[in-house]
Amino acid sequence: MPAVTGADVPARIRTESGGAGANTAAWLAHLGAEVTLVARVGADAAGRAAVAELAAAGVLPAVTVDPDEPTCTVVVLVENGDRTMLSDRGAAARLQPADLPALDENDHLHLSGYVLLDPTSRPAGLAALAAARAAGMTTSVDPQAAPALTVAFREWVRGVDLLLPNADELGALGGSAADLITTGTARAVAVTDGARGARWIDDDGRWHAPAQQVDAVDPTGAGDAFDAGLLVAWLGSADPAESLRAGCVAGAAAVRHNGARPPTAVSPR
């Protein structure tokens, strides 16, 4: 039932774990990757629970506790398969370059665009990308929020190995994956487009993977799961077509249930 101003509207309310970076980390661990999540939480029960849940999911939390801000909270309104999110980033908005751990050339850096979009955490995101490049690591970025994207975002991520927008985010960045590549914003672009599936564009060509046909329950976290499935395949030397298919399978697994994390009963393999 839609919200009605001034009314008391009955609803089903659940508390679930979330956060774009944390969701992707959980799916990466679910798919067998070794993953460390760099984040900042509040000195509160929600923060302690978030760290414990990530550890239980197989994620190594590199987490800084912020004494002044609460753990990030997002209210997700889901109706007819669509969602609206109300976000209070709290401690997450105060991520600092000093929070970053040492990087290794054998690792891969995946960055949530929310870190760059918030001015207070942007220095940490820029520092992470710069450090990863200096260490010789591969990098990927998911822009995350089309309404907040501007042309400046292209400069912040310039030179990233893989950009992972959805179709709306690609439109906000100029609408052309080929342009993002020729101008040096990214070396490759993998675009998700809902029921139309996903496509990969780089200097060597274009590839497409169809969307999995499933009964969608909750789309929250589908893009995060797609990122994880694609990254595990790509970093394991899969070609673009195989990587796209792996992403689509993981994304489809995510929408089959409520919440953005992989339940133990669901295997996207």
PDB file of C-alpha atoms in Angstrom:
ATOM      1  CA  MET A   1       0.000   0.000   0.000  1.00  0.00           C
ATOM      2  CA  PRO A   2       1.432   3.428  -0.903  1.00  0.00           C
ATOM      3  CA  ALA A   3       2.226   6.002   1.767  1.00  0.00           C
ATOM      4  CA  VAL A   4      -0.586   8.447   2.512  1.00  0.00           C
ATOM      5  CA  THR A   5       0.235  11.829   4.059  1.00  0.00           C
ATOM      6  CA  GLY A   6      -1.272  12.245   7.507  1.00  0.00           C
ATOM      7  CA  ALA A   7      -2.415   8.615   7.705  1.00  0.00           C
ATOM      8  CA  ASP A   8      -1.407   5.557   9.698  1.00  0.00           C
ATOM      9  CA  VAL A   9      -0.749   3.031   6.939  1.00  0.00           C
ATOM     10  CA  PRO A  10      -0.411  -0.686   7.809  1.00  0.00           C
ATOM     11  CA  ALA A  11       2.840  -2.199   6.541  1.00  0.00           C
ATOM     12  CA  ARG A  12       5.125  -5.196   6.916  1.00  0.00           C
ATOM     13  CA  ILE A  13       8.417  -4.007   8.391  1.00  0.00           C
ATOM     14  CA  ARG A  14      11.654  -5.994   8.608  1.00  0.00           C
ATOM     15  CA  THR A  15      15.158  -5.119   9.705  1.00  0.00           C
ATOM     16  CA  GLU A  16      17.784  -6.453   7.299  1.00  0.00           C
ATOM     17  CA  SER A  17      21.516  -5.999   6.852  1.00  0.00           C
ATOM     18  CA  GLY A  18      22.512  -3.698   3.995  1.00  0.00           C
ATOM     19  CA  GLY A  19      24.898  -1.119   2.573  1.00  0.00           C
ATOM     20  CA  ALA A  20      26.124  -1.294  -1.028  1.00  0.00           C
ATOM     21  CA  GLY A  21      29.729  -2.147  -0.209  1.00  0.00           C
ATOM     22  CA  ALA A  22      28.755  -4.560   2.540  1.00  0.00           C
ATOM     23  CA  ASN A  23      26.225  -6.287   0.286  1.00  0.00           C
ATOM     24  CA  THR A  24      28.787  -6.802  -2.446  1.00  0.00           C
ATOM     25  CA  ALA A  25      31.320  -8.035   0.100  1.00  0.00           C
ATOM     26  CA  ALA A  26      28.830 -10.565   1.478  1.00  0.00           C
ATOM     27  CA  TRP A  27      28.006 -11.845  -2.015  1.00  0.00           C
ATOM     28  CA  LEU A  28      31.711 -12.038  -2.869  1.00  0.00           C
ATOM     29  CA  ALA A  29      32.321 -14.167   0.218  1.00  0.00           C
ATOM     30  CA  HIS A  30      29.248 -16.262  -0.617  1.00  0.00           C
ATOM     31  CA  LEU A  31      30.785 -16.962  -4.023  1.00  0.00           C
ATOM     32  CA  GLY A  32      34.068 -18.060  -2.496  1.00  0.00           C
ATOM     33  CA  ALA A  33      36.192 -14.919  -2.748  1.00  0.00           C
ATOM     34  CA  GLU A  34      38.484 -13.687   0.007  1.00  0.00           C
ATOM     35  CA  VAL A  35      37.204 -10.199   0.758  1.00  0.00           C
ATOM     36  CA  THR A  36      37.949  -7.368   3.173  1.00  0.00           C
ATOM     37  CA  LEU A  37      35.403  -4.585   3.695  1.00  0.00           C
ATOM     38  CA  VAL A  38      36.770  -1.164   4.610  1.00  0.00           C
ATOM     39  CA  ALA A  39      34.064   0.814   6.383  1.00  0.00           C
ATOM     40  CA  ARG A  40      33.143   3.048   9.292  1.00  0.00           C
ATOM     41  CA  VAL A  41      30.330   2.325  11.768  1.00  0.00           C
ATOM     42  CA  GLY A  42      28.959   4.020  14.847  1.00  0.00           C
ATOM     43  CA  ALA A  43      29.717   3.038  18.437  1.00  0.00           C
ATOM     44  CA  ASP A  44      26.269   1.506  18.744  1.00  0.00           C
ATOM     45  CA  ALA A  45      24.460  -1.813  18.718  1.00  0.00           C
ATOM     46  CA  ALA A  46      23.794  -1.567  14.986  1.00  0.00           C
ATOM     47  CA  GLY A  47      27.493  -1.145  14.284  1.00  0.00           C
ATOM     48  CA  ARG A  48      28.489  -4.082  16.461  1.00  0.00           C
ATOM     49  CA  ALA A  49      25.831  -6.249  14.820  1.00  0.00           C
ATOM     50  CA  ALA A  50      26.954  -5.214  11.327  1.00  0.00           C
ATOM     51  CA  VAL A  51      30.554  -6.189  12.009  1.00  0.00           C
ATOM     52  CA  ALA A  52      29.539  -9.512  13.574  1.00  0.00           C
ATOM     53  CA  GLU A  53      27.231 -10.365  10.660  1.00  0.00           C
ATOM     54  CA  LEU A  54      29.912  -9.607   8.098  1.00  0.00           C
ATOM     55  CA  ALA A  55      32.435 -11.747   9.944  1.00  0.00           C
ATOM     56  CA  ALA A  56      29.908 -14.586  10.145  1.00  0.00           C
ATOM     57  CA  ALA A  57      29.362 -14.277   6.391  1.00  0.00           C
ATOM     58  CA  GLY A  58      33.075 -14.783   5.752  1.00  0.00           C
ATOM     59  CA  VAL A  59      33.999 -11.118   5.230  1.00  0.00           C
ATOM     60  CA  LEU A  60      37.056  -9.684   6.982  1.00  0.00           C
ATOM     61  CA  PRO A  61      35.867  -6.343   8.400  1.00  0.00           C
ATOM     62  CA  ALA A  62      38.474  -3.548   8.374  1.00  0.00           C
ATOM     63  CA  VAL A  63      36.124  -1.278  10.289  1.00  0.00           C
ATOM     64  CA  THR A  64      36.721   2.002  12.102  1.00  0.00           C
ATOM     65  CA  VAL A  65      34.325   2.852  14.928  1.00  0.00           C
ATOM     66  CA  ASP A  66      33.168   6.474  14.852  1.00  0.00           C
ATOM     67  CA  PRO A  67      32.420   7.857  18.338  1.00  0.00           C
ATOM     68  CA  ASP A  68      30.244  10.728  17.123  1.00  0.00           C
ATOM     69  CA  GLU A  69      27.920   9.409  14.404  1.00  0.00           C
ATOM     70  CA  PRO A  70      25.477   6.459  14.294  1.00  0.00           C
ATOM     71  CA  THR A  71      25.806   3.516  11.963  1.00  0.00           C
ATOM     72  CA  CYS A  72      24.356   4.162   8.509  1.00  0.00           C
ATOM     73  CA  THR A  73      20.626   3.414   8.293  1.00  0.00           C
ATOM     74  CA  VAL A  74      18.513   3.128   5.146  1.00  0.00           C
ATOM     75  CA  VAL A  75      14.728   2.821   5.014  1.00  0.00           C
ATOM     76  CA  VAL A  76      13.701   0.883   1.890  1.00  0.00           C
ATOM     77  CA  LEU A  77      10.090   1.127   0.714  1.00  0.00           C
ATOM     78  CA  VAL A  78       9.210  -1.758  -1.619  1.00  0.00           C
ATOM     79  CA  GLU A  79       6.005  -1.821  -3.664  1.00  0.00           C
ATOM     80  CA  ASN A  80       5.196  -3.905  -6.746  1.00  0.00           C
ATOM     81  CA  GLY A  81       8.856  -4.844  -7.169  1.00  0.00           C
ATOM     82  CA  ASP A  82      10.061  -1.228  -7.100  1.00  0.00           C
ATOM     83  CA  ARG A  83      11.908   0.472  -4.263  1.00  0.00           C
ATOM     84  CA  THR A  84      12.436   3.890  -2.731  1.00  0.00           C
ATOM     85  CA  MET A  85      15.308   4.422  -0.290  1.00  0.00           C
ATOM     86  CA  LEU A  86      15.633   6.982   2.517  1.00  0.00           C
ATOM     87  CA  SER A  87      19.275   7.131   3.600  1.00  0.00           C
ATOM     88  CA  ASP A  88      21.104   8.460   6.644  1.00  0.00           C
ATOM     89  CA  ARG A  89      24.778   7.652   5.988  1.00  0.00           C
ATOM     90  CA  GLY A  90      25.851   8.567   9.507  1.00  0.00           C
ATOM     91  CA  ALA A  91      29.324   7.234  10.278  1.00  0.00           C
ATOM     92  CA  ALA A  92      29.755   5.959   6.703  1.00  0.00           C
ATOM     93  CA  ALA A  93      29.923   9.548   5.472  1.00  0.00           C
ATOM     94  CA  ARG A  94      32.990  10.136   7.667  1.00  0.00           C
ATOM     95  CA  LEU A  95      35.216   7.454   6.124  1.00  0.00           C
ATOM     96  CA  GLN A  96      38.747   8.865   6.061  1.00  0.00           C
ATOM     97  CA  PRO A  97      41.953   8.107   4.087  1.00  0.00           C
ATOM     98  CA  ALA A  98      43.500   7.042   7.402  1.00  0.00           C
ATOM     99  CA  ASP A  99      40.882   4.247   7.608  1.00  0.00           C
ATOM    100  CA  LEU A 100      42.382   2.502   4.565  1.00  0.00           C
ATOM    101  CA  PRO A 101      44.535  -0.601   5.176  1.00  0.00           C
ATOM    102  CA  ALA A 102      47.744  -1.423   3.328  1.00  0.00           C
ATOM    103  CA  LEU A 103      47.098  -2.605  -0.238  1.00  0.00           C
ATOM    104  CA  ASP A 104      48.676  -5.470  -2.143  1.00  0.00           C
ATOM    105  CA  GLU A 105      49.229  -5.681  -5.898  1.00  0.00           C
ATOM    106  CA  ASN A 106      47.619  -9.116  -5.954  1.00  0.00           C
ATOM    107  CA  ASP A 107      44.337  -7.713  -4.657  1.00  0.00           C
ATOM    108  CA  HIS A 108      41.493  -5.926  -6.433  1.00  0.00           C
ATOM    109  CA  LEU A 109      39.808  -2.734  -5.216  1.00  0.00           C
ATOM    110  CA  HIS A 110      36.052  -2.411  -5.658  1.00  0.00           C
ATOM    111  CA  LEU A 111      34.650   0.959  -4.622  1.00  0.00           C
ATOM    112  CA  SER A 112      31.048   1.942  -3.940  1.00  0.00           C
ATOM    113  CA  GLY A 113      30.161   5.202  -5.654  1.00  0.00           C
ATOM    114  CA  TYR A 114      28.457   6.432  -2.496  1.00  0.00           C
ATOM    115  CA  VAL A 115      31.902   7.000  -0.999  1.00  0.00           C
ATOM    116  CA  LEU A 116      32.738   9.418  -3.816  1.00  0.00           C
ATOM    117  CA  LEU A 117      29.334  11.083  -3.989  1.00  0.00           C
ATOM    118  CA  ASP A 118      29.419  12.249  -0.369  1.00  0.00           C
ATOM    119  CA  PRO A 119      31.869  15.179  -0.044  1.00  0.00           C
ATOM    120  CA  THR A 120      32.934  14.118   3.454  1.00  0.00           C
ATOM    121  CA  SER A 121      33.965  10.593   2.418  1.00  0.00           C
ATOM    122  CA  ARG A 122      35.177  11.499  -1.079  1.00  0.00           C
ATOM    123  CA  PRO A 123      38.827  12.024  -0.007  1.00  0.00           C
ATOM    124  CA  ALA A 124      38.881   8.431   1.246  1.00  0.00           C
ATOM    125  CA  GLY A 125      37.519   7.134  -2.047  1.00  0.00           C
ATOM    126  CA  LEU A 126      39.991   9.134  -4.099  1.00  0.00           C
ATOM    127  CA  ALA A 127      42.832   8.017  -1.837  1.00  0.00           C
ATOM    128  CA  ALA A 128      41.789   4.372  -2.202  1.00  0.00           C
ATOM    129  CA  LEU A 129      41.774   4.583  -6.003  1.00  0.00           C
ATOM    130  CA  ALA A 130      45.120   6.379  -6.072  1.00  0.00           C
ATOM    131  CA  ALA A 131      46.704   3.872  -3.694  1.00  0.00           C
ATOM    132  CA  ALA A 132      45.356   0.932  -5.678  1.00  0.00           C
ATOM    133  CA  ARG A 133      46.780   2.307  -8.914  1.00  0.00           C
ATOM    134  CA  ALA A 134      50.132   2.972  -7.239  1.00  0.00           C
ATOM    135  CA  ALA A 135      50.178  -0.622  -5.972  1.00  0.00           C
ATOM    136  CA  GLY A 136      49.406  -2.005  -9.434  1.00  0.00           C
ATOM    137  CA  MET A 137      45.983  -3.333  -8.425  1.00  0.00           C
ATOM    138  CA  THR A 138      42.976  -3.658 -10.708  1.00  0.00           C
ATOM    139  CA  THR A 139      40.011  -1.452  -9.802  1.00  0.00           C
ATOM    140  CA  SER A 140      36.250  -1.288 -10.268  1.00  0.00           C
ATOM    141  CA  VAL A 141      33.613   1.271  -9.285  1.00  0.00           C
ATOM    142  CA  ASP A 142      29.823   1.040  -9.101  1.00  0.00           C
ATOM    143  CA  PRO A 143      28.402   4.610  -9.430  1.00  0.00           C
ATOM    144  CA  GLN A 144      25.316   3.607  -7.370  1.00  0.00           C
ATOM    145  CA  ALA A 145      23.043   6.687  -7.512  1.00  0.00           C
ATOM    146  CA  ALA A 146      21.970   8.196 -10.840  1.00  0.00           C
ATOM    147  CA  PRO A 147      20.248  11.330  -9.423  1.00  0.00           C
ATOM    148  CA  ALA A 148      23.459  12.364  -7.621  1.00  0.00           C
ATOM    149  CA  LEU A 149      25.871  11.811 -10.508  1.00  0.00           C
ATOM    150  CA  THR A 150      27.517  14.713 -12.332  1.00  0.00           C
ATOM    151  CA  VAL A 151      30.266  14.992 -14.937  1.00  0.00           C
ATOM    152  CA  ALA A 152      32.716  15.456 -12.055  1.00  0.00           C
ATOM    153  CA  PHE A 153      32.254  11.772 -11.204  1.00  0.00           C
ATOM    154  CA  ARG A 154      33.981  10.866 -14.466  1.00  0.00           C
ATOM    155  CA  GLU A 155      37.097  12.677 -13.326  1.00  0.00           C
ATOM    156  CA  TRP A 156      37.050  11.083  -9.878  1.00  0.00           C
ATOM    157  CA  VAL A 157      37.127   7.570 -11.362  1.00  0.00           C
ATOM    158  CA  ARG A 158      39.322   8.342 -14.401  1.00  0.00           C
ATOM    159  CA  GLY A 159      41.408   5.331 -15.381  1.00  0.00           C
ATOM    160  CA  VAL A 160      39.321   2.749 -13.501  1.00  0.00           C
ATOM    161  CA  ASP A 161      39.614  -0.709 -15.021  1.00  0.00           C
ATOM    162  CA  LEU A 162      35.893  -1.490 -14.841  1.00  0.00           C
ATOM    163  CA  LEU A 163      32.905   0.803 -14.347  1.00  0.00           C
ATOM    164  CA  LEU A 164      29.659  -0.917 -13.306  1.00  0.00           C
ATOM    165  CA  PRO A 165      26.692   1.441 -13.848  1.00  0.00           C
ATOM    166  CA  ASN A 166      23.076   0.567 -14.421  1.00  0.00           C
ATOM    167  CA  ALA A 167      21.333   2.104 -17.424  1.00  0.00           C
ATOM    168  CA  ASP A 168      20.120   5.168 -15.481  1.00  0.00           C
ATOM    169  CA  GLU A 169      23.595   5.804 -14.074  1.00  0.00           C
ATOM    170  CA  LEU A 170      25.134   5.466 -17.515  1.00  0.00           C
ATOM    171  CA  GLY A 171      22.652   8.051 -18.767  1.00  0.00           C
ATOM    172  CA  ALA A 172      23.610  10.430 -15.973  1.00  0.00           C
ATOM    173  CA  LEU A 173      27.274  10.006 -16.920  1.00  0.00           C
ATOM    174  CA  GLY A 174      26.639  10.938 -20.539  1.00  0.00           C
ATOM    175  CA  GLY A 175      24.789   7.938 -21.928  1.00  0.00           C
ATOM    176  CA  SER A 176      27.607   6.329 -23.905  1.00  0.00           C
ATOM    177  CA  ALA A 177      29.816   3.527 -22.632  1.00  0.00           C
ATOM    178  CA  ALA A 178      32.028   3.962 -25.707  1.00  0.00           C
ATOM    179  CA  ASP A 179      32.561   7.613 -24.803  1.00  0.00           C
ATOM    180  CA  LEU A 180      33.558   6.680 -21.245  1.00  0.00           C
ATOM    181  CA  ILE A 181      36.197   4.381 -22.695  1.00  0.00           C
ATOM    182  CA  THR A 182      37.560   6.672 -25.414  1.00  0.00           C
ATOM    183  CA  THR A 183      37.870   9.589 -22.973  1.00  0.00           C
ATOM    184  CA  GLY A 184      39.803   7.465 -20.463  1.00  0.00           C
ATOM    185  CA  THR A 185      37.151   7.366 -17.749  1.00  0.00           C
ATOM    186  CA  ALA A 186      37.190   3.564 -17.745  1.00  0.00           C
ATOM    187  CA  ARG A 187      38.930   0.766 -19.607  1.00  0.00           C
ATOM    188  CA  ALA A 188      35.746  -1.314 -19.686  1.00  0.00           C
ATOM    189  CA  VAL A 189      32.086  -0.700 -18.824  1.00  0.00           C
ATOM    190  CA  ALA A 190      29.572  -3.350 -17.734  1.00  0.00           C
ATOM    191  CA  VAL A 191      26.012  -1.999 -17.784  1.00  0.00           C
ATOM    192  CA  THR A 192      22.975  -3.601 -16.150  1.00  0.00           C
ATOM    193  CA  ASP A 193      19.556  -2.850 -17.607  1.00  0.00           C
ATOM    194  CA  GLY A 194      16.936  -4.767 -15.638  1.00  0.00           C
ATOM    195  CA  ALA A 195      14.963  -7.234 -17.737  1.00  0.00           C
ATOM    196  CA  ARG A 196      17.145  -6.387 -20.753  1.00  0.00           C
ATOM    197  CA  GLY A 197      20.093  -8.070 -19.089  1.00  0.00           C
ATOM    198  CA  ALA A 198      23.633  -6.706 -19.081  1.00  0.00           C
ATOM    199  CA  ARG A 199      26.267  -5.699 -21.595  1.00  0.00           C
ATOM    200  CA  TRP A 200      30.040  -5.267 -21.552  1.00  0.00           C
ATOM    201  CA  ILE A 201      31.867  -2.745 -23.717  1.00  0.00           C
ATOM    202  CA  ASP A 202      35.625  -2.310 -24.113  1.00  0.00           C
ATOM    203  CA  ASP A 203      38.154  -1.658 -26.878  1.00  0.00           C
ATOM    204  CA  ASP A 204      37.958  -5.284 -28.009  1.00  0.00           C
ATOM    205  CA  GLY A 205      34.210  -5.400 -28.575  1.00  0.00           C
ATOM    206  CA  ARG A 206      30.741  -5.711 -27.073  1.00  0.00           C
ATOM    207  CA  TRP A 207      29.068  -8.610 -25.294  1.00  0.00           C
ATOM    208  CA  HIS A 208      25.552  -9.170 -23.926  1.00  0.00           C
ATOM    209  CA  ALA A 209      23.992 -11.535 -21.394  1.00  0.00           C
ATOM    210  CA  PRO A 210      20.213 -11.931 -20.985  1.00  0.00           C
ATOM    211  CA  ALA A 211      18.520 -11.402 -17.642  1.00  0.00           C
ATOM    212  CA  GLN A 212      17.518 -14.499 -15.694  1.00  0.00           C
ATOM    213  CA  GLN A 213      13.750 -15.056 -15.622  1.00  0.00           C
ATOM    214  CA  VAL A 214      12.706 -15.134 -11.960  1.00  0.00           C
ATOM    215  CA  ASP A 215       9.825 -14.071  -9.734  1.00  0.00           C
ATOM    216  CA  ALA A 216      11.189 -10.918  -8.141  1.00  0.00           C
ATOM    217  CA  VAL A 217      10.389 -10.446  -4.452  1.00  0.00           C
ATOM    218  CA  ASP A 218      12.714  -7.571  -3.529  1.00  0.00           C
ATOM    219  CA  PRO A 219      15.133  -5.828  -5.934  1.00  0.00           C
ATOM    220  CA  THR A 220      17.235  -4.394  -3.087  1.00  0.00           C
ATOM    221  CA  GLY A 221      20.870  -5.371  -3.530  1.00  0.00           C
ATOM    222  CA  ALA A 222      20.468  -6.947  -6.980  1.00  0.00           C
ATOM    223  CA  GLY A 223      23.106  -4.648  -8.469  1.00  0.00           C
ATOM    224  CA  ASP A 224      25.471  -5.360  -5.581  1.00  0.00           C
ATOM    225  CA  ALA A 225      25.070  -9.093  -6.148  1.00  0.00           C
ATOM    226  CA  PHE A 226      25.597  -8.625  -9.894  1.00  0.00           C
ATOM    227  CA  ASP A 227      28.862  -6.821  -9.160  1.00  0.00           C
ATOM    228  CA  ALA A 228      30.031  -9.693  -6.989  1.00  0.00           C
ATOM    229  CA  GLY A 229      29.135 -12.411  -9.479  1.00  0.00           C
ATOM    230  CA  LEU A 230      30.811 -10.574 -12.335  1.00  0.00           C
ATOM    231  CA  LEU A 231      33.936  -9.716 -10.352  1.00  0.00           C
ATOM    232  CA  VAL A 232      34.491 -13.252  -9.120  1.00  0.00           C
ATOM    233  CA  ALA A 233      34.261 -14.532 -12.691  1.00  0.00           C
ATOM    234  CA  TRP A 234      36.310 -11.723 -14.275  1.00  0.00           C
ATOM    235  CA  LEU A 235      39.077 -11.830 -11.676  1.00  0.00           C
ATOM    236  CA  GLY A 236      39.143 -15.578 -12.177  1.00  0.00           C
ATOM    237  CA  SER A 237      40.058 -14.978 -15.853  1.00  0.00           C
ATOM    238  CA  ALA A 238      36.582 -15.452 -17.330  1.00  0.00           C
ATOM    239  CA  ASP A 239      35.916 -13.605 -20.580  1.00  0.00           C
ATOM    240  CA  PRO A 240      33.390 -10.712 -20.693  1.00  0.00           C
ATOM    241  CA  ALA A 241      30.485 -12.909 -21.825  1.00  0.00           C
ATOM    242  CA  GLU A 242      31.064 -15.425 -19.033  1.00  0.00           C
ATOM    243  CA  SER A 243      31.524 -12.627 -16.502  1.00  0.00           C
ATOM    244  CA  LEU A 244      28.238 -11.002 -17.506  1.00  0.00           C
ATOM    245  CA  ARG A 245      26.392 -14.307 -17.208  1.00  0.00           C
ATOM    246  CA  ALA A 246      27.822 -14.882 -13.741  1.00  0.00           C
ATOM    247  CA  GLY A 247      26.721 -11.394 -12.710  1.00  0.00           C
ATOM    248  CA  CYS A 248      23.199 -11.932 -14.023  1.00  0.00           C
ATOM    249  CA  VAL A 249      22.883 -15.252 -12.183  1.00  0.00           C
ATOM    250  CA  ALA A 250      23.943 -13.650  -8.889  1.00  0.00           C
ATOM    251  CA  GLY A 251      21.647 -10.659  -9.429  1.00  0.00           C
ATOM    252  CA  ALA A 252      18.707 -12.979 -10.104  1.00  0.00           C
ATOM    253  CA  ALA A 253      19.438 -14.907  -6.914  1.00  0.00           C
ATOM    254  CA  ALA A 254      19.309 -11.661  -4.951  1.00  0.00           C
ATOM    255  CA  VAL A 255      15.825 -10.605  -6.066  1.00  0.00           C
ATOM    256  CA  ARG A 256      14.213 -13.910  -5.125  1.00  0.00           C
ATOM    257  CA  HIS A 257      14.069 -13.038  -1.424  1.00  0.00           C
ATOM    258  CA  ASN A 258      13.684 -10.088   0.929  1.00  0.00           C
ATOM    259  CA  GLY A 259      16.882  -8.292   1.835  1.00  0.00           C
ATOM    260  CA  ALA A 260      20.131  -7.561   0.044  1.00  0.00           C
ATOM    261  CA  ARG A 261      22.410 -10.280   1.437  1.00  0.00           C
ATOM    262  CA  PRO A 262      22.696 -13.916   0.318  1.00  0.00           C
ATOM    263  CA  PRO A 263      20.638 -16.213   2.556  1.00  0.00           C
ATOM    264  CA  THR A 264      22.203 -19.584   3.200  1.00  0.00           C
ATOM    265  CA  ALA A 265      19.321 -21.282   1.411  1.00  0.00           C
ATOM    266  CA  VAL A 266      20.035 -19.468  -1.867  1.00  0.00           C
ATOM    267  CA  SER A 267      23.019 -20.404  -3.990  1.00  0.00           C
ATOM    268  CA  PRO A 268      23.567 -18.371  -7.163  1.00  0.00           C
ATOM    269  CA  ARG A 269      25.957 -20.918  -8.582  1.00  0.00           C
TER     270      ARG A 269
END
